[in-house]
Amino acid sequence: MTPAVEVHDLVKRYPKRDVNAVDGLSFTVQPGEIFGLLGPNGAGKSTTIGVLTTRVRATSGEARVAGMDVVRNAVAARTLFAVVPQQTNLDRSLTPRQNLAFHAAYHGFSRTDRNAKAAAMLDEFGLADQADDKVDWYSGGMAQRLMIARAMMHEPKVLFLDEPTTGLDPQSRLFMWERVRDLRSRGVTVVLTTHDMDEAAEMADRVGIVDHGKLLALDTPEGLTRGLAGHSVLDLSVTAGDGDDPEKLVAALTDVAGVERGEAVAGGPIRLYLTADPATVLAPVIAVLGGRSATLTNVHMGAASLEDVFIDLTGRGLR
Amino acid sequence: MTVLDTPTPTPTSSPADARPSAARAFRAILWRDIFVTGKEFWVFLAQVALQPLFMLFVFAKVLNAGGYVTDSYAHLLLPGIVALTAFLTALQTVSFPLIMEFSFTREIEDRLLAPLPTYLVAVEKLLLAVIRALASAVVMFPIGALVLGSAPWHSDGVPLLIASLVLGSWVGAGIGLTLGTMVPPSKISVIFAVILTPLMFTGATQYPWQSLDSMRWFQVVTALNPLTYLSEAVRAAVVPEIPHIAPWICLVVLVLSGAIFTGVGIKGFMRRALT
C-alpha cells in the first residue's frame, strides 16, 4: 500500500540562516492514520508541513504525499492533500457557502457538484444556518470548522491540520476531535501539528516528536510514555530545611530504591520518576525528607504523561 | 516558472481522473475575482472614477469658467485622464489587495494551493487588472463627455486607442505586481506618497510631452515614466492634431516596460508564495 506521507532525509535551510530548519527528517505515515507532529515552537514542524504542502521549497531530500512527489510534481500533488492553517485564511470577499463552492471550482468540480457538496458540508459542520452570513462575523471555532469543510471539498487523501485547536473553546475542541476521527473513518489520513500534549495523546495514533529539525522519537502515545523512566511519577511540594537546597534534596531522594531520577522545577514541586509503585516509595521518601528537616506540604502520585516525555526529550529551556 | 511548479506528467502515479486542470483552475480564480468585482461594482466605480472626474472637473471646467484655461485644453485633458484612469486602476487592482492578501488576510493561500502552477496566479492578477482597467477607461469617456459637454473622437484612431490602453494597463498591472510583492503592509501609505503621486504627475496626462521642450529636465523625468507613453498614444489616437510622440515608439516602450515589470513582479510573487 502506498504510504500517505513519506518524508526521507528532508533538509530545509532558509536563506541567510546558519542552521537547518529541518535537518534530515524522515518518517512515514500510513493511510488512514492520525499522525501527530509534536515539537516546541520553531522545531521545524510548520516547515515540514510547508514542504509537504508545496509552499516551502525543500533544500534536499524527498517528500511524497499519497505517492506523489511534492517537490517535483507540486501541481498534481495539490489535488491529493488539503491544508487547514492555524490562522484563518478564509476569503472574506465571499460568503461561507461561496468559500466552499469557489474552492471546489479551483479544483475543477462542476457547478452542480460543488453546490451540492457545499450544502452537504455546511450541514455536516453545523454551519447551514450561517451559510450566507459574512465570514467576518464568524467566531474562531466557526471559521476553523469552515476551513476544514473547505479543505474536504476537493476530496483530499491527506489532510494537514496546523495546530487545529489552539484558541478554541472546549466545545469547539471536542467537536473538532469528533470530526477528525470521523474523517479517519472515511479513509482520510490526518497529519496534525500541535504542542498540546493532551490533544496529541487523545487524537493521534502515532506521535513524532521533533526538535531542531530532527525526529527525536516516534511511537504511539502509550509507547512513548512507557519508554520514559518507569510508568509513574511522584510530585512533592517541599520546603527545604535551613542550609539545604532543592538540588541537594533531589540528589538525596534519587538514592531511594525505586526512584529512577528526579528533578526540581524552579518554584514548583520536586518530581521523581519511579520504577516502582509510588505507594512503596512514599514511606522511604518521607523518611529522607524528615532526616533533612524539610517540610512536605503536598504529595501527588501520577502516571508519566506525554508532556513528561516531551520535556524529557526537548528540555525545559524557553524558545 | 520554477522547477517546483513544472507540470510534468508522472509515469509512476497520477490522480485517478484528469478532472483538475491548470486551465480550469485559472478560469475559476479569474471568475472569483470578476465575481467579487461585480459584487462590489459601485465601490469599484467610485474607486476608479471619482478622482479623475474631479481632476477633469476642476482643470477643464472650473479653471475654464475663470478664464484660466481655454476650451481646447479640455479636449487635450480628457484622453490624458482616460490614460491615467486605466493605468492607476490596473496598478491598484493588483498592488493593494496583494499586499493585504500576502500578510494580514492570507486570503490568497487557497488560490496558491489550487492545482495550477503558482506563477499563473500572478498572471491571473495581471489579466484581471487589464480587464478592470479597460472597463474603467470605457466608463471614463462618457463620464468625461458629460462633465465637459463634449468629448473628442477620432474613429481612425480606435485600433491605436485599444492597443495602447491594453498595453498601458498591462504596464500598470506589472508595476502593481512589483509593488504588491515588494512593499510590506506597514509601508502601504508610503506607496501613495512617494510612488503614486509622482507617477500621476510625471505621466504627461495633463500636458503633451512635446510642450515641455522649454523645460528640458522635466521632459527627461517624464520620459522615464511609462505612463507618459500611454498618455501620448491615447492622445495620438483621439486628438491626433496635438503634437505627440510617434505612436510606434509609445507602443514599443509600453511593451518593453510591461515585459520588465511583469518579469520582476512575477519573480517577487514567487518569492512571497514559496519560501
Coordinates of C-alpha atoms in Angstrom, one line a residue:
Chain A
M1 CA 0.0 0.0 0.0
T2 CA 1.3 3.5 -0.9
P3 CA 2.1 5.4 2.3
A4 CA 0.0 8.5 2.8
V5 CA 3.1 10.6 3.6
E6 CA 6.7 9.7 3.1
V7 CA 9.5 12.1 4.2
H8 CA 13.0 11.0 3.6
D9 CA 16.2 12.8 4.7
L10 CA 14.4 16.1 4.3
V11 CA 16.5 19.2 4.8
K12 CA 15.4 22.8 4.6
R13 CA 17.7 25.7 5.2
Y14 CA 16.2 29.2 4.9
P15 CA 18.4 31.8 3.1
K16 CA 20.8 33.7 5.5
R17 CA 20.4 31.2 8.3
D18 CA 23.2 29.2 9.6
V19 CA 21.2 26.3 10.9
N20 CA 18.8 23.9 9.1
A21 CA 15.1 24.5 10.0
V22 CA 14.6 20.9 9.0
D23 CA 17.6 18.7 9.4
G24 CA 17.5 15.3 7.9
L25 CA 13.9 14.4 8.9
S26 CA 12.5 11.0 7.9
F27 CA 9.1 9.5 8.7
T28 CA 6.2 7.6 7.1
V29 CA 2.5 7.9 7.7
Q30 CA 0.3 5.0 6.8
P31 CA -3.1 5.6 5.1
G32 CA -6.0 6.1 7.5
E33 CA -3.7 7.1 10.3
I34 CA -3.9 10.2 12.5
F35 CA -0.3 11.3 12.9
G36 CA 0.8 14.0 15.3
L37 CA 3.9 16.1 14.8
L38 CA 4.9 17.4 18.2
G39 CA 7.5 19.9 19.0
P40 CA 8.3 23.2 20.6
N41 CA 7.9 26.5 18.7
G42 CA 10.5 26.7 15.9
A43 CA 11.2 23.0 16.0
G44 CA 10.6 22.6 12.2
K45 CA 7.0 21.3 12.3
S46 CA 5.5 24.0 10.2
T47 CA 8.4 24.0 7.8
T48 CA 7.9 20.3 7.3
I49 CA 4.2 20.8 6.7
G50 CA 5.1 23.7 4.3
V51 CA 7.3 21.3 2.2
L52 CA 4.6 18.7 2.2
T53 CA 2.0 21.2 1.1
T54 CA 4.2 22.7 -1.7
R55 CA 4.6 26.1 -0.1
V56 CA 8.2 25.7 1.0
R57 CA 11.0 24.5 -1.3
A58 CA 13.0 21.7 0.2
T59 CA 16.8 22.2 0.2
S60 CA 17.3 18.4 -0.3
G61 CA 15.6 15.1 0.5
E62 CA 12.3 13.6 -0.7
A63 CA 8.8 14.2 0.3
R64 CA 5.7 12.4 -1.1
V65 CA 2.0 12.7 -0.4
A66 CA -0.1 9.8 -1.4
G67 CA 2.7 8.6 -3.6
M68 CA 3.1 11.9 -5.4
D69 CA 6.4 13.7 -5.3
V70 CA 5.6 17.2 -3.9
V71 CA 9.0 18.6 -4.8
R72 CA 8.9 17.7 -8.5
N73 CA 5.2 17.5 -9.1
A74 CA 3.6 20.2 -6.9
V75 CA 0.6 20.9 -9.1
A76 CA -0.6 17.3 -9.3
A77 CA 0.1 16.8 -5.5
R78 CA -2.2 19.7 -4.7
T79 CA -5.2 17.7 -5.7
L80 CA -4.3 15.0 -3.2
F81 CA -3.9 16.9 0.0
A82 CA -5.6 19.8 1.8
V83 CA -4.4 22.2 4.5
V84 CA -6.1 23.8 7.4
P85 CA -3.8 26.5 8.6
Q86 CA -3.5 27.8 12.2
Q87 CA -4.5 31.3 11.2
T88 CA -7.8 32.0 9.3
N89 CA -7.3 32.4 5.6
L90 CA -10.9 32.4 4.5
D91 CA -11.9 34.6 1.6
R92 CA -13.6 37.5 3.2
S93 CA -15.0 38.8 0.0
L94 CA -17.1 35.7 -0.3
T95 CA -19.8 34.2 1.9
P96 CA -19.1 30.9 3.7
R97 CA -21.0 29.0 1.1
Q98 CA -19.1 30.7 -1.7
N99 CA -15.9 29.9 0.1
L100 CA -16.6 26.3 -0.3
A101 CA -18.0 26.5 -3.8
F102 CA -15.1 28.5 -5.2
H103 CA -12.6 26.2 -3.6
A104 CA -14.2 23.3 -5.4
A105 CA -14.2 25.4 -8.6
Y106 CA -10.5 25.9 -8.3
H107 CA -10.2 22.1 -8.2
G108 CA -12.3 21.6 -11.3
F109 CA -15.6 20.5 -9.9
S110 CA -18.7 21.3 -12.0
R111 CA -21.2 23.8 -10.8
T112 CA -23.8 21.3 -9.8
D113 CA -21.3 19.2 -7.9
R114 CA -19.8 22.0 -6.0
N115 CA -23.1 23.5 -4.9
A116 CA -24.4 20.1 -3.7
K117 CA -21.1 19.3 -1.9
A118 CA -21.1 22.8 -0.3
A119 CA -24.6 22.3 1.1
A120 CA -23.7 18.9 2.4
M121 CA -20.5 20.1 4.1
L122 CA -22.2 23.1 5.7
D123 CA -24.8 20.8 7.1
E124 CA -22.2 18.3 8.4
F125 CA -20.1 21.1 10.1
G126 CA -23.1 22.7 11.7
L127 CA -22.9 25.9 9.7
A128 CA -26.0 25.5 7.5
D129 CA -27.9 28.3 9.3
Q130 CA -25.0 30.8 8.9
A131 CA -24.0 29.7 5.4
D132 CA -24.8 33.0 3.8
D133 CA -23.5 35.3 6.6
K134 CA -20.4 37.3 6.3
V135 CA -17.2 35.4 7.1
D136 CA -16.1 38.3 9.3
W137 CA -19.0 37.6 11.7
Y138 CA -17.7 34.0 12.3
S139 CA -16.2 33.1 15.7
G140 CA -12.8 31.4 15.8
G141 CA -14.4 28.0 16.1
M142 CA -16.8 28.5 13.2
A143 CA -14.0 29.8 11.0
Q144 CA -12.0 26.7 11.9
R145 CA -14.9 24.4 11.0
L146 CA -15.5 26.2 7.8
M147 CA -11.8 25.8 6.9
I148 CA -12.0 22.1 7.5
A149 CA -15.2 21.9 5.4
R150 CA -13.4 23.8 2.7
A151 CA -10.4 21.5 2.8
M152 CA -12.7 18.5 2.4
M153 CA -14.4 19.9 -0.7
H154 CA -11.9 18.5 -3.2
E155 CA -11.9 15.1 -1.5
P156 CA -8.2 15.0 -0.5
K157 CA -6.5 11.8 0.6
V158 CA -4.4 13.6 3.2
L159 CA -5.5 16.4 5.5
F160 CA -2.8 18.6 7.2
L161 CA -4.0 20.4 10.3
D162 CA -1.7 23.0 11.7
E163 CA -2.4 23.4 15.5
P164 CA -6.1 22.7 14.9
T165 CA -7.5 23.5 18.3
T166 CA -5.2 26.4 19.5
G167 CA -7.5 29.1 20.9
L168 CA -10.7 27.1 20.6
D169 CA -13.3 26.8 23.4
P170 CA -13.8 23.3 24.9
Q171 CA -17.0 22.7 22.9
S172 CA -15.3 23.5 19.6
R173 CA -12.3 21.4 20.6
L174 CA -14.5 18.4 21.2
F175 CA -16.4 18.9 18.0
M176 CA -13.1 19.2 16.1
W177 CA -11.8 15.9 17.6
E178 CA -15.0 14.2 16.7
R179 CA -14.8 15.5 13.1
V180 CA -11.2 14.4 12.7
R181 CA -12.0 10.9 13.9
D182 CA -14.9 10.9 11.5
L183 CA -12.6 11.8 8.7
R184 CA -10.3 8.9 9.5
S185 CA -13.2 6.5 9.5
R186 CA -13.8 7.7 5.9
G187 CA -10.2 6.8 5.0
V188 CA -8.7 10.3 5.1
T189 CA -5.2 10.4 6.6
V190 CA -4.7 13.2 9.1
V191 CA -1.4 14.8 9.9
L192 CA -1.6 17.4 12.7
T193 CA 1.0 19.5 14.3
T194 CA 0.4 20.6 17.9
H195 CA 2.2 21.4 21.1
D196 CA -0.9 20.5 23.1
M197 CA 0.1 17.2 24.7
D198 CA -3.4 16.2 25.7
E199 CA -4.5 16.7 22.2
A200 CA -1.7 14.6 20.8
A201 CA -2.4 11.8 23.4
E202 CA -6.1 11.9 22.8
M203 CA -6.1 12.2 19.0
A204 CA -3.0 10.7 17.4
D205 CA -2.4 7.0 16.6
R206 CA 1.3 7.8 16.4
V207 CA 3.3 10.8 17.5
G208 CA 6.6 12.1 16.2
I209 CA 8.5 14.4 18.5
V210 CA 10.6 16.9 16.6
D211 CA 13.1 19.4 17.8
H212 CA 15.8 21.4 16.0
G213 CA 14.6 19.9 12.7
K214 CA 15.3 16.3 13.8
L215 CA 13.0 13.5 14.8
L216 CA 13.7 12.6 18.4
A217 CA 11.1 9.9 19.0
L218 CA 8.3 8.2 17.0
D219 CA 5.8 5.8 18.6
T220 CA 2.2 5.5 19.8
P221 CA 1.4 7.9 22.7
E222 CA 1.4 4.9 25.1
G223 CA 4.6 3.6 23.7
L224 CA 6.3 6.9 24.3
T225 CA 5.2 7.3 27.9
R226 CA 6.1 3.7 28.6
G227 CA 9.6 4.3 27.3
L228 CA 10.1 7.0 29.7
A229 CA 11.7 6.1 33.0
G230 CA 9.0 3.9 34.5
H231 CA 5.3 4.4 34.5
S232 CA 4.7 6.8 37.3
V233 CA 5.8 10.0 38.9
L234 CA 5.7 11.4 42.4
D235 CA 5.3 15.2 42.8
L236 CA 6.4 16.5 46.1
S237 CA 5.8 20.1 47.3
V238 CA 8.7 20.6 49.7
T239 CA 10.3 23.5 51.6
A240 CA 13.9 22.7 52.2
G241 CA 15.3 22.9 55.7
D242 CA 17.9 25.5 56.8
G243 CA 21.2 25.2 55.0
D244 CA 19.7 22.8 52.5
D245 CA 18.5 23.4 48.9
P246 CA 16.2 21.6 46.4
E247 CA 19.2 20.4 44.3
K248 CA 20.7 18.5 47.3
L249 CA 17.3 17.2 48.2
V250 CA 16.8 15.8 44.8
A251 CA 20.2 14.1 44.9
A252 CA 19.3 12.5 48.2
L253 CA 15.9 11.4 47.0
T254 CA 17.3 9.8 43.9
D255 CA 19.2 7.4 46.2
V256 CA 15.9 5.9 47.4
A257 CA 15.2 2.5 46.0
G258 CA 12.6 2.6 43.2
V259 CA 13.4 6.2 42.2
E260 CA 14.9 6.3 38.7
R261 CA 15.7 10.0 38.7
G262 CA 14.4 13.3 39.9
E263 CA 14.3 16.9 39.1
A264 CA 13.5 20.2 40.8
V265 CA 11.3 22.6 38.9
A266 CA 12.2 26.1 39.9
G267 CA 9.4 27.4 42.2
G268 CA 7.5 24.2 41.7
P269 CA 7.4 20.7 43.1
I270 CA 10.2 18.1 43.1
R271 CA 9.3 15.5 40.5
L272 CA 10.6 11.9 41.0
Y273 CA 10.3 9.4 38.1
L274 CA 9.7 5.9 39.6
T275 CA 10.4 2.4 38.5
A276 CA 8.4 1.0 41.4
D277 CA 4.9 1.5 42.8
P278 CA 4.5 5.1 44.2
A279 CA 3.0 3.8 47.4
T280 CA 6.0 1.7 48.3
V281 CA 8.4 4.6 47.6
L282 CA 6.5 7.1 49.6
A283 CA 7.5 6.0 53.1
P284 CA 11.3 6.0 52.5
V285 CA 11.0 9.3 50.7
I286 CA 9.2 10.9 53.7
A287 CA 11.9 9.4 55.9
V288 CA 14.7 11.1 53.8
L289 CA 12.8 14.4 53.9
G290 CA 12.3 14.1 57.7
G291 CA 16.0 13.3 58.2
R292 CA 16.9 16.6 56.4
S293 CA 14.2 18.5 58.3
A294 CA 12.4 19.5 55.1
T295 CA 8.7 20.3 55.3
L296 CA 6.4 18.3 53.0
T297 CA 3.2 20.2 52.1
N298 CA 1.7 18.2 49.3
V299 CA 2.2 14.9 47.5
H300 CA 0.8 13.9 44.1
M301 CA 1.1 10.5 42.6
G302 CA 0.6 10.2 38.9
A303 CA 1.4 8.4 35.7
A304 CA 4.0 9.9 33.3
S305 CA 2.3 11.9 30.6
L306 CA 3.2 12.7 27.1
E307 CA 4.3 16.1 28.4
D308 CA 6.9 14.4 30.6
V309 CA 8.2 12.6 27.5
F310 CA 8.2 15.9 25.6
I311 CA 10.1 17.8 28.3
D312 CA 12.4 14.9 28.8
L313 CA 13.3 14.9 25.1
T314 CA 13.3 18.6 24.3
G315 CA 14.4 20.1 27.6
R316 CA 13.0 22.9 29.7
G317 CA 14.7 25.8 28.0
L318 CA 12.4 28.6 26.7
R319 CA 12.2 29.1 23.0
Chain B
M1 CA 8.5 29.5 -13.6
T2 CA 10.3 27.3 -11.2
V3 CA 11.3 23.7 -11.1
L4 CA 8.8 23.2 -8.3
D5 CA 5.9 24.1 -10.5
T6 CA 6.8 22.4 -13.7
P7 CA 3.7 20.3 -14.5
T8 CA 5.4 17.3 -15.9
P9 CA 3.3 14.1 -16.3
T10 CA 4.3 11.5 -13.9
P11 CA 4.9 8.0 -15.1
T12 CA 4.7 6.5 -11.6
S13 CA 1.5 7.8 -10.2
S14 CA -1.3 10.2 -11.3
P15 CA -4.7 11.1 -10.0
A16 CA -7.4 8.6 -10.9
D17 CA -9.1 11.2 -13.1
A18 CA -7.9 14.2 -15.1
R19 CA -10.6 16.4 -13.5
P20 CA -8.5 19.3 -12.3
S21 CA -6.5 21.1 -15.0
A22 CA -4.5 24.2 -14.8
A23 CA -6.7 25.9 -17.4
R24 CA -9.9 25.2 -15.4
A25 CA -8.2 26.3 -12.2
F26 CA -7.1 29.5 -13.9
R27 CA -10.6 30.2 -15.2
A28 CA -12.0 29.6 -11.7
I29 CA -9.7 32.0 -9.9
L30 CA -10.3 34.7 -12.7
W31 CA -14.0 34.1 -12.2
R32 CA -13.6 34.6 -8.5
D33 CA -12.1 38.0 -9.0
I34 CA -14.6 39.1 -11.6
F35 CA -17.4 37.8 -9.3
V36 CA -16.1 39.9 -6.4
T37 CA -15.6 42.9 -8.7
G38 CA -19.3 42.6 -9.8
K39 CA -20.4 42.2 -6.2
E40 CA -18.7 45.4 -5.2
F41 CA -19.3 47.2 -8.5
W42 CA -20.3 50.5 -7.1
V43 CA -17.3 50.6 -4.8
F44 CA -15.2 49.8 -7.8
L45 CA -16.8 52.6 -9.8
A46 CA -16.2 55.1 -7.1
Q47 CA -12.7 53.9 -6.7
V48 CA -11.7 54.4 -10.3
A49 CA -13.9 57.2 -11.5
L50 CA -14.1 59.7 -8.7
Q51 CA -10.6 61.0 -8.6
P52 CA -10.2 61.5 -12.4
L53 CA -13.7 63.0 -12.5
F54 CA -12.7 65.7 -10.0
M55 CA -9.5 66.3 -11.8
L56 CA -11.4 66.8 -15.1
F57 CA -14.0 69.0 -13.5
V58 CA -11.5 71.3 -11.8
F59 CA -8.9 71.6 -14.5
A60 CA -11.2 71.7 -17.6
K61 CA -14.4 73.2 -16.2
V62 CA -13.7 75.3 -13.2
L63 CA -10.5 76.8 -14.4
N64 CA -12.1 77.3 -17.8
A65 CA -15.0 79.2 -16.2
G66 CA -12.5 81.5 -14.6
G67 CA -10.8 82.0 -17.9
Y68 CA -7.5 80.4 -16.9
V69 CA -7.6 77.6 -19.5
T70 CA -9.1 77.5 -23.0
D71 CA -11.8 75.2 -24.4
S72 CA -9.3 73.2 -26.3
Y73 CA -7.5 72.2 -23.1
A74 CA -10.5 70.1 -22.2
H75 CA -10.0 68.0 -25.3
L76 CA -6.3 67.6 -24.5
L77 CA -7.0 66.7 -20.9
L78 CA -9.7 64.0 -21.4
P79 CA -7.5 61.5 -23.3
G80 CA -4.8 62.0 -20.6
I81 CA -7.3 61.4 -17.8
V82 CA -8.6 58.2 -19.6
A83 CA -4.9 57.0 -19.8
L84 CA -4.4 57.9 -16.1
T85 CA -7.5 56.1 -15.0
A86 CA -6.7 52.9 -16.9
F87 CA -3.1 53.0 -15.6
L88 CA -4.0 53.6 -12.0
T89 CA -6.9 51.2 -12.0
A90 CA -4.6 48.4 -13.2
L91 CA -1.9 49.3 -10.7
Q92 CA -4.2 49.5 -7.7
T93 CA -6.2 46.4 -8.7
V94 CA -3.1 44.3 -8.2
S95 CA -1.0 46.1 -5.6
F96 CA -3.3 46.9 -2.7
P97 CA -5.2 43.5 -2.5
L98 CA -1.9 41.7 -2.9
I99 CA -0.2 43.5 0.0
M100 CA -3.1 42.6 2.2
E101 CA -3.6 39.0 0.9
F102 CA 0.0 38.1 1.5
S103 CA 0.1 39.5 5.0
F104 CA -3.0 40.1 7.2
T105 CA -5.7 38.2 5.5
R106 CA -3.7 35.4 3.8
E107 CA -6.7 35.1 1.6
I108 CA -4.5 34.2 -1.4
E109 CA -3.4 30.9 0.2
D110 CA -6.4 29.0 -1.0
R111 CA -5.6 30.0 -4.6
L112 CA -1.9 29.3 -4.2
L113 CA -2.9 25.8 -3.3
A114 CA -5.1 25.4 -6.4
P115 CA -3.9 22.8 -8.9
L116 CA -2.1 25.2 -11.2
P117 CA 1.5 26.5 -11.5
T118 CA 2.0 29.2 -8.9
Y119 CA 3.1 31.8 -11.4
L120 CA -0.2 31.6 -13.2
V121 CA -1.9 33.0 -10.0
A122 CA 0.2 36.2 -10.7
V123 CA -0.7 36.1 -14.4
E124 CA -4.4 35.9 -13.4
K125 CA -3.9 39.1 -11.3
L126 CA -2.4 40.9 -14.3
L127 CA -5.2 39.8 -16.6
L128 CA -7.9 40.8 -14.1
A129 CA -6.2 44.2 -13.8
V130 CA -6.2 44.7 -17.5
I131 CA -9.9 43.8 -17.7
R132 CA -10.8 46.2 -14.9
A133 CA -8.6 49.0 -16.4
L134 CA -10.3 48.7 -19.8
A135 CA -13.7 48.8 -18.1
S136 CA -12.7 51.9 -16.2
A137 CA -11.4 53.5 -19.5
V138 CA -14.7 52.7 -21.2
V139 CA -16.6 54.3 -18.3
M140 CA -14.4 57.4 -18.3
F141 CA -15.2 58.5 -21.9
P142 CA -19.0 59.0 -21.4
I143 CA -18.5 60.5 -17.9
G144 CA -15.9 62.9 -19.3
A145 CA -18.2 63.8 -22.1
L146 CA -21.0 64.5 -19.6
V147 CA -18.7 66.7 -17.5
L148 CA -17.2 68.6 -20.4
G149 CA -20.3 68.7 -22.6
S150 CA -18.5 67.1 -25.4
A151 CA -15.7 64.6 -26.0
P152 CA -13.1 64.4 -28.7
W153 CA -13.5 61.4 -31.0
H154 CA -11.4 60.2 -33.9
S155 CA -12.7 56.9 -35.4
D156 CA -9.4 56.2 -37.3
G157 CA -7.6 56.1 -34.0
V158 CA -9.6 53.3 -32.4
P159 CA -7.2 50.5 -33.1
L160 CA -4.3 52.5 -31.7
L161 CA -6.6 53.5 -28.7
I162 CA -7.4 49.9 -27.9
A163 CA -3.8 48.7 -28.4
S164 CA -2.3 51.5 -26.2
L165 CA -4.9 51.0 -23.5
V166 CA -4.4 47.3 -23.3
L167 CA -0.6 47.6 -23.2
G168 CA -0.7 50.6 -20.8
S169 CA -3.0 48.7 -18.4
W170 CA -0.6 45.8 -18.6
V171 CA 2.3 48.1 -17.6
G172 CA 0.2 49.5 -14.7
A173 CA -0.6 46.0 -13.6
G174 CA 3.1 44.9 -13.8
I175 CA 4.1 47.9 -11.6
G176 CA 1.3 46.9 -9.3
L177 CA 2.5 43.4 -9.1
T178 CA 6.1 44.6 -8.4
L179 CA 4.9 46.9 -5.6
G180 CA 2.4 44.5 -4.2
T181 CA 5.0 41.8 -3.6
M182 CA 7.7 44.2 -2.5
V183 CA 6.0 46.6 -0.1
P184 CA 5.2 45.4 3.4
P185 CA 1.8 46.4 4.7
S186 CA 3.2 48.8 7.2
K187 CA 4.5 50.9 4.3
I188 CA 1.3 51.0 2.3
S189 CA 0.8 54.7 2.8
V190 CA 4.3 55.3 1.5
I191 CA 3.2 53.9 -1.9
F192 CA 0.7 56.7 -2.1
A193 CA 3.1 59.5 -1.1
V194 CA 6.3 58.6 -2.9
I195 CA 5.2 56.4 -5.8
L196 CA 1.7 57.0 -6.9
T197 CA 1.7 60.8 -6.7
P198 CA 4.9 61.3 -8.7
L199 CA 3.7 58.6 -11.2
M200 CA 0.4 60.5 -11.7
F201 CA 2.0 63.9 -12.3
T202 CA 5.0 62.9 -14.4
G203 CA 3.0 60.8 -16.7
A204 CA 2.2 63.6 -19.3
T205 CA -1.5 63.1 -18.5
Q206 CA -2.3 66.8 -18.0
Y207 CA 0.1 68.2 -20.7
P208 CA 1.5 66.9 -24.0
W209 CA 5.1 65.8 -23.7
Q210 CA 6.4 68.0 -26.5
S211 CA 5.1 71.1 -24.8
L212 CA 7.9 70.6 -22.3
D213 CA 10.6 71.5 -24.8
S214 CA 11.4 74.6 -22.8
M215 CA 11.7 72.6 -19.5
R216 CA 14.2 70.0 -20.5
W217 CA 14.8 68.5 -17.1
F218 CA 11.2 67.8 -16.5
Q219 CA 10.8 66.4 -20.1
V220 CA 13.6 63.9 -19.2
V221 CA 11.9 63.0 -16.0
T222 CA 8.5 62.4 -17.7
A223 CA 10.3 60.4 -20.4
L224 CA 11.2 57.9 -17.7
N225 CA 7.6 57.3 -16.7
P226 CA 5.9 54.6 -18.8
L227 CA 2.5 56.4 -18.2
T228 CA 3.8 59.2 -20.5
Y229 CA 3.8 56.8 -23.4
L230 CA 0.3 55.6 -22.7
S231 CA -1.0 59.3 -22.4
E232 CA 0.8 60.2 -25.7
A233 CA -0.5 57.2 -27.5
V234 CA -4.1 57.8 -26.3
R235 CA -3.8 61.4 -27.4
A236 CA -2.4 60.4 -30.8
A237 CA -5.4 58.1 -31.2
V238 CA -8.1 60.6 -30.0
V239 CA -6.7 64.1 -30.8
P240 CA -4.0 63.4 -33.4
E241 CA -3.8 67.2 -34.2
I242 CA -1.9 67.8 -30.9
P243 CA 1.8 67.2 -31.3
H244 CA 2.7 63.8 -29.8
I245 CA 5.5 61.2 -29.6
A246 CA 5.3 58.8 -32.6
P247 CA 2.8 56.0 -31.7
W248 CA 5.2 53.2 -32.6
I249 CA 7.7 54.5 -30.1
C250 CA 5.0 54.6 -27.4
L251 CA 3.9 51.0 -28.2
V252 CA 7.5 49.7 -28.2
V253 CA 8.2 51.4 -24.8
L254 CA 4.9 50.1 -23.3
V255 CA 5.7 46.5 -24.5
L256 CA 9.2 46.7 -23.1
S257 CA 8.3 48.2 -19.7
G258 CA 5.3 45.7 -19.5
A259 CA 7.7 42.8 -20.0
I260 CA 10.2 44.1 -17.5
F261 CA 7.7 44.8 -14.7
T262 CA 5.9 41.6 -15.3
G263 CA 9.2 39.7 -15.0
V264 CA 10.2 41.5 -11.8
G265 CA 6.7 41.2 -10.4
I266 CA 6.3 37.5 -11.0
K267 CA 9.8 36.9 -9.5
G268 CA 8.6 38.9 -6.4
F269 CA 5.4 36.9 -6.4
M270 CA 7.2 33.6 -6.4
R271 CA 9.4 34.7 -3.6
R272 CA 6.4 35.6 -1.5
A273 CA 4.4 32.5 -2.5
L274 CA 7.1 29.9 -2.0
T275 CA 9.8 30.1 0.7

